[in-house]
């Protein structure tokens, strides 16, 4: 049962119990040397995105000018402090996500959304390419009303672009952010630690019309 992958999100009754204590993880980012958990400078904001396997997703964001630090983890589900193995079963409800801590004076949330939409295929439901299961679903977990409005507007703009390109309907979950649970240390900065490591994400090739229904 533990190693069964599920496409269906669990209920409070069927979810794995998890644990009350956080998992051990890195203290600083492997690439930038900045603290994963803070404190961060004044004015810094955060965003949370799920785009499939978080190894490749994190690299897309840590390379962007204006991004202070990134961290991979689990969010959007029920089980507290889940392990990677537990999350992969689909029985935690959690998605693999990246927390992007950024300076809005250098890079806007709208620009992060553009990277999000173009960096994966948001039409695949409970999968991303060959990675199958609810843990790999496309998701935006917003931290305030402004992020919600921008996420929804960018979704509508990108859906129009996808439709013109003959692509399907967006299945991305847009929901308020719940707890973000840091993943185990070996997942943090994974593709910097393992340059030949697996990266399973890929976009549709359709450009996100940032500025169309989205304030840059």
mmCIF file of C-alpha atoms in Angstrom:
data_model
loop_
_atom_site.group_PDB
_atom_site.id
_atom_site.type_symbol
_atom_site.label_atom_id
_atom_site.label_comp_id
_atom_site.label_asym_id
_atom_site.label_seq_id
_atom_site.Cartn_x
_atom_site.Cartn_y
_atom_site.Cartn_z
ATOM 1 C CA UNK A 1 0.000 0.000 0.000
ATOM 2 C CA UNK A 2 2.769 2.446 0.901
ATOM 3 C CA UNK A 3 4.406 2.181 -2.508
ATOM 4 C CA UNK A 4 1.215 2.487 -4.589
ATOM 5 C CA UNK A 5 1.004 5.643 -6.652
ATOM 6 C CA UNK A 6 -2.385 7.317 -6.602
ATOM 7 C CA UNK A 7 -4.008 9.797 -8.982
ATOM 8 C CA UNK A 8 -6.735 10.555 -6.435
ATOM 9 C CA UNK A 9 -6.162 12.920 -3.553
ATOM 10 C CA UNK A 10 -6.648 11.289 -0.142
ATOM 11 C CA UNK A 11 -9.090 12.347 2.536
ATOM 12 C CA UNK A 12 -8.195 13.128 6.135
ATOM 13 C CA UNK A 13 -9.175 9.535 6.938
ATOM 14 C CA UNK A 14 -7.078 7.887 4.217
ATOM 15 C CA UNK A 15 -3.978 10.130 4.244
ATOM 16 C CA UNK A 16 -0.746 8.899 5.779
ATOM 17 C CA UNK A 17 -0.206 10.216 9.332
ATOM 18 C CA UNK A 18 3.173 11.864 8.818
ATOM 19 C CA UNK A 19 4.989 13.300 11.832
ATOM 20 C CA UNK A 20 5.064 16.354 14.063
ATOM 21 C CA UNK A 21 8.756 17.186 13.591
ATOM 22 C CA UNK A 22 10.298 18.610 10.393
ATOM 23 C CA UNK A 23 12.603 16.465 8.305
ATOM 24 C CA UNK A 24 16.333 17.234 8.450
ATOM 25 C CA UNK A 25 17.333 19.419 5.507
ATOM 26 C CA UNK A 26 20.094 21.733 4.290
ATOM 27 C CA UNK A 27 20.642 24.935 6.234
ATOM 28 C CA UNK A 28 21.921 26.943 3.259
ATOM 29 C CA UNK A 29 21.386 26.739 -0.477
ATOM 30 C CA UNK A 30 24.029 24.651 -2.230
ATOM 31 C CA UNK A 31 24.444 27.205 -5.046
ATOM 32 C CA UNK A 32 23.906 30.608 -3.436
ATOM 33 C CA UNK A 33 25.016 29.870 0.124
ATOM 34 C CA UNK A 34 22.005 31.771 1.427
ATOM 35 C CA UNK A 35 19.884 30.523 4.293
ATOM 36 C CA UNK A 36 17.065 28.261 3.125
ATOM 37 C CA UNK A 37 14.720 29.245 5.940
ATOM 38 C CA UNK A 38 15.814 32.821 6.601
ATOM 39 C CA UNK A 39 15.795 35.322 8.003
ATOM 40 C CA UNK A 40 15.703 37.066 4.630
ATOM 41 C CA UNK A 41 16.229 40.758 3.872
ATOM 42 C CA UNK A 42 13.395 43.243 4.312
ATOM 43 C CA UNK A 43 11.033 43.474 1.350
ATOM 44 C CA UNK A 44 11.628 39.915 0.201
ATOM 45 C CA UNK A 45 8.526 37.953 -0.853
ATOM 46 C CA UNK A 46 7.786 34.283 -1.535
ATOM 47 C CA UNK A 47 5.935 32.253 -4.150
ATOM 48 C CA UNK A 48 5.121 28.536 -4.311
ATOM 49 C CA UNK A 49 4.887 26.589 -7.573
ATOM 50 C CA UNK A 50 4.337 22.933 -8.481
ATOM 51 C CA UNK A 51 5.459 21.934 -11.981
ATOM 52 C CA UNK A 52 6.307 18.238 -11.718
ATOM 53 C CA UNK A 53 9.572 16.797 -10.404
ATOM 54 C CA UNK A 54 10.987 19.534 -8.195
ATOM 55 C CA UNK A 55 14.627 18.840 -9.095
ATOM 56 C CA UNK A 56 14.383 20.485 -12.503
ATOM 57 C CA UNK A 57 11.829 23.047 -11.406
ATOM 58 C CA UNK A 58 14.094 24.476 -8.723
ATOM 59 C CA UNK A 59 16.915 25.054 -11.201
ATOM 60 C CA UNK A 60 14.622 27.087 -13.445
ATOM 61 C CA UNK A 61 14.097 29.565 -10.620
ATOM 62 C CA UNK A 62 17.428 29.733 -8.778
ATOM 63 C CA UNK A 63 19.102 30.995 -11.981
ATOM 64 C CA UNK A 64 16.794 34.032 -12.304
ATOM 65 C CA UNK A 65 18.115 37.497 -11.425
ATOM 66 C CA UNK A 66 16.151 38.808 -8.454
ATOM 67 C CA UNK A 67 15.524 35.394 -6.901
ATOM 68 C CA UNK A 68 17.091 35.400 -3.435
ATOM 69 C CA UNK A 69 16.876 31.686 -2.635
ATOM 70 C CA UNK A 70 14.882 28.606 -3.592
ATOM 71 C CA UNK A 71 13.907 25.498 -1.670
ATOM 72 C CA UNK A 72 12.102 22.313 -2.634
ATOM 73 C CA UNK A 73 9.399 20.789 -0.513
ATOM 74 C CA UNK A 74 5.881 19.496 -0.218
ATOM 75 C CA UNK A 75 2.635 21.469 -0.072
ATOM 76 C CA UNK A 76 -1.045 21.380 -0.948
ATOM 77 C CA UNK A 77 -1.895 18.209 0.937
ATOM 78 C CA UNK A 78 -2.783 16.711 4.292
ATOM 79 C CA UNK A 79 0.116 14.694 5.734
ATOM 80 C CA UNK A 80 2.429 16.847 7.889
ATOM 81 C CA UNK A 81 6.193 16.639 7.335
ATOM 82 C CA UNK A 82 5.995 13.822 4.786
ATOM 83 C CA UNK A 83 9.033 12.000 3.461
ATOM 84 C CA UNK A 84 9.807 11.841 -0.241
ATOM 85 C CA UNK A 85 8.831 8.174 -0.344
ATOM 86 C CA UNK A 86 5.502 8.889 1.344
ATOM 87 C CA UNK A 87 4.755 11.782 -0.974
ATOM 88 C CA UNK A 88 5.429 9.701 -4.075
ATOM 89 C CA UNK A 89 2.635 7.299 -3.116
ATOM 90 C CA UNK A 90 0.017 10.026 -3.537
ATOM 91 C CA UNK A 91 -1.317 9.165 -0.077
ATOM 92 C CA UNK A 92 -0.224 12.447 1.497
ATOM 93 C CA UNK A 93 -2.070 14.765 -0.882
ATOM 94 C CA UNK A 94 1.102 16.835 -1.123
ATOM 95 C CA UNK A 95 2.577 18.068 -4.384
ATOM 96 C CA UNK A 96 6.273 18.469 -5.083
ATOM 97 C CA UNK A 97 6.781 22.229 -5.068
ATOM 98 C CA UNK A 98 9.443 24.919 -5.103
ATOM 99 C CA UNK A 99 9.381 27.875 -2.752
ATOM 100 C CA UNK A 100 10.814 30.891 -4.567
ATOM 101 C CA UNK A 101 11.988 33.728 -2.324
ATOM 102 C CA UNK A 102 12.431 36.825 -4.474
ATOM 103 C CA UNK A 103 13.033 40.562 -4.469
ATOM 104 C CA UNK A 104 9.983 42.184 -6.118
ATOM 105 C CA UNK A 105 12.109 45.234 -6.890
ATOM 106 C CA UNK A 106 14.223 43.080 -9.222
ATOM 107 C CA UNK A 107 11.787 40.458 -10.525
ATOM 108 C CA UNK A 108 8.008 40.610 -10.410
ATOM 109 C CA UNK A 109 5.560 37.881 -9.470
ATOM 110 C CA UNK A 110 4.186 38.150 -13.016
ATOM 111 C CA UNK A 111 7.627 37.341 -14.405
ATOM 112 C CA UNK A 112 7.802 34.290 -12.152
ATOM 113 C CA UNK A 113 4.396 33.239 -13.449
ATOM 114 C CA UNK A 114 5.705 33.463 -17.019
ATOM 115 C CA UNK A 115 8.527 31.059 -16.108
ATOM 116 C CA UNK A 116 5.979 28.802 -14.407
ATOM 117 C CA UNK A 117 3.610 28.546 -17.376
ATOM 118 C CA UNK A 118 6.313 28.193 -20.035
ATOM 119 C CA UNK A 119 8.448 25.784 -17.985
ATOM 120 C CA UNK A 120 6.043 22.834 -17.967
ATOM 121 C CA UNK A 121 2.845 21.502 -19.536
ATOM 122 C CA UNK A 122 -0.059 22.657 -17.346
ATOM 123 C CA UNK A 123 -2.641 20.565 -19.232
ATOM 124 C CA UNK A 124 -1.649 17.090 -18.059
ATOM 125 C CA UNK A 125 -3.677 16.646 -14.885
ATOM 126 C CA UNK A 126 -2.093 14.348 -12.317
ATOM 127 C CA UNK A 127 1.208 13.945 -14.103
ATOM 128 C CA UNK A 128 4.057 15.759 -15.814
ATOM 129 C CA UNK A 129 5.520 13.859 -18.729
ATOM 130 C CA UNK A 130 6.660 10.425 -17.594
ATOM 131 C CA UNK A 131 6.189 11.356 -13.916
ATOM 132 C CA UNK A 132 2.751 10.064 -13.044
ATOM 133 C CA UNK A 133 0.700 10.717 -9.900
ATOM 134 C CA UNK A 134 -0.895 13.516 -7.925
ATOM 135 C CA UNK A 135 2.439 14.583 -6.445
ATOM 136 C CA UNK A 136 3.456 15.862 -9.895
ATOM 137 C CA UNK A 137 0.361 17.988 -10.528
ATOM 138 C CA UNK A 138 0.621 21.568 -11.729
ATOM 139 C CA UNK A 139 -0.123 24.007 -8.906
ATOM 140 C CA UNK A 140 0.154 27.620 -7.805
ATOM 141 C CA UNK A 141 -0.268 28.195 -4.082
ATOM 142 C CA UNK A 142 -0.791 31.905 -3.554
ATOM 143 C CA UNK A 143 0.166 33.768 -0.386
ATOM 144 C CA UNK A 144 -2.052 36.831 -0.744
ATOM 145 C CA UNK A 145 -4.953 38.247 -2.753
ATOM 146 C CA UNK A 146 -2.674 39.998 -5.230
ATOM 147 C CA UNK A 147 -0.905 36.729 -6.066
ATOM 148 C CA UNK A 148 -4.276 35.037 -6.483
ATOM 149 C CA UNK A 149 -5.488 37.703 -8.910
ATOM 150 C CA UNK A 150 -2.279 37.596 -10.935
ATOM 151 C CA UNK A 151 -2.240 33.789 -11.021
ATOM 152 C CA UNK A 152 -5.824 33.594 -12.267
ATOM 153 C CA UNK A 153 -5.315 36.341 -14.843
ATOM 154 C CA UNK A 154 -2.151 34.711 -16.159
ATOM 155 C CA UNK A 155 -3.942 31.344 -16.357
ATOM 156 C CA UNK A 156 -6.710 32.857 -18.481
ATOM 157 C CA UNK A 157 -4.202 34.616 -20.739
ATOM 158 C CA UNK A 158 -2.148 31.455 -21.165
ATOM 159 C CA UNK A 159 -5.238 29.351 -21.819
ATOM 160 C CA UNK A 160 -6.076 31.632 -24.708
ATOM 161 C CA UNK A 161 -2.557 31.218 -26.098
ATOM 162 C CA UNK A 162 -2.717 27.440 -25.673
ATOM 163 C CA UNK A 163 -6.077 27.248 -27.419
ATOM 164 C CA UNK A 164 -4.723 29.181 -30.404
ATOM 165 C CA UNK A 165 -1.892 26.654 -30.569
ATOM 166 C CA UNK A 166 -4.329 23.733 -30.506
ATOM 167 C CA UNK A 167 -3.416 22.652 -26.984
ATOM 168 C CA UNK A 168 -5.760 21.394 -24.258
ATOM 169 C CA UNK A 169 -7.316 22.848 -21.126
ATOM 170 C CA UNK A 170 -5.203 23.976 -18.191
ATOM 171 C CA UNK A 171 -5.587 21.707 -15.148
ATOM 172 C CA UNK A 172 -3.412 23.787 -12.801
ATOM 173 C CA UNK A 173 -4.586 23.955 -9.194
ATOM 174 C CA UNK A 174 -4.696 27.557 -7.938
ATOM 175 C CA UNK A 175 -5.303 27.571 -4.199
ATOM 176 C CA UNK A 176 -4.302 29.414 -1.024
ATOM 177 C CA UNK A 177 -0.947 28.320 0.333
ATOM 178 C CA UNK A 178 -0.970 25.991 3.301
ATOM 179 C CA UNK A 179 2.092 24.728 5.163
ATOM 180 C CA UNK A 180 5.286 24.332 3.160
ATOM 181 C CA UNK A 181 7.318 21.338 4.342
ATOM 182 C CA UNK A 182 11.001 21.406 3.402
ATOM 183 C CA UNK A 183 12.157 18.289 1.573
ATOM 184 C CA UNK A 184 15.121 16.228 2.728
ATOM 185 C CA UNK A 185 18.580 17.715 2.301
ATOM 186 C CA UNK A 186 19.597 15.580 -0.661
ATOM 187 C CA UNK A 187 16.768 17.080 -2.736
ATOM 188 C CA UNK A 188 17.813 20.697 -2.142
ATOM 189 C CA UNK A 189 19.776 22.079 -5.108
ATOM 190 C CA UNK A 190 19.693 18.558 -6.527
ATOM 191 C CA UNK A 191 20.815 19.307 -10.086
ATOM 192 C CA UNK A 192 23.741 21.390 -8.843
ATOM 193 C CA UNK A 193 24.829 18.527 -6.603
ATOM 194 C CA UNK A 194 24.129 16.012 -9.395
ATOM 195 C CA UNK A 195 24.748 17.761 -12.750
ATOM 196 C CA UNK A 196 23.805 14.649 -14.727
ATOM 197 C CA UNK A 197 20.691 14.047 -12.629
ATOM 198 C CA UNK A 198 17.184 13.483 -13.898
ATOM 199 C CA UNK A 199 15.170 16.468 -15.104
ATOM 200 C CA UNK A 200 11.753 15.432 -16.360
ATOM 201 C CA UNK A 201 10.065 18.764 -17.011
ATOM 202 C CA UNK A 202 9.457 20.393 -20.371
ATOM 203 C CA UNK A 203 7.209 23.133 -21.672
ATOM 204 C CA UNK A 204 4.645 23.262 -24.460
ATOM 205 C CA UNK A 205 6.603 25.719 -26.570
ATOM 206 C CA UNK A 206 3.724 28.193 -26.273
ATOM 207 C CA UNK A 207 4.773 31.660 -25.094
ATOM 208 C CA UNK A 208 2.941 33.070 -22.078
ATOM 209 C CA UNK A 209 1.637 36.546 -23.041
ATOM 210 C CA UNK A 210 2.831 38.343 -19.945
ATOM 211 C CA UNK A 211 1.227 41.758 -19.866
ATOM 212 C CA UNK A 212 -2.027 40.428 -21.322
ATOM 213 C CA UNK A 213 -4.294 40.418 -18.302
ATOM 214 C CA UNK A 214 -1.219 40.416 -16.085
ATOM 215 C CA UNK A 215 0.565 43.384 -14.580
ATOM 216 C CA UNK A 216 4.304 43.001 -15.092
#
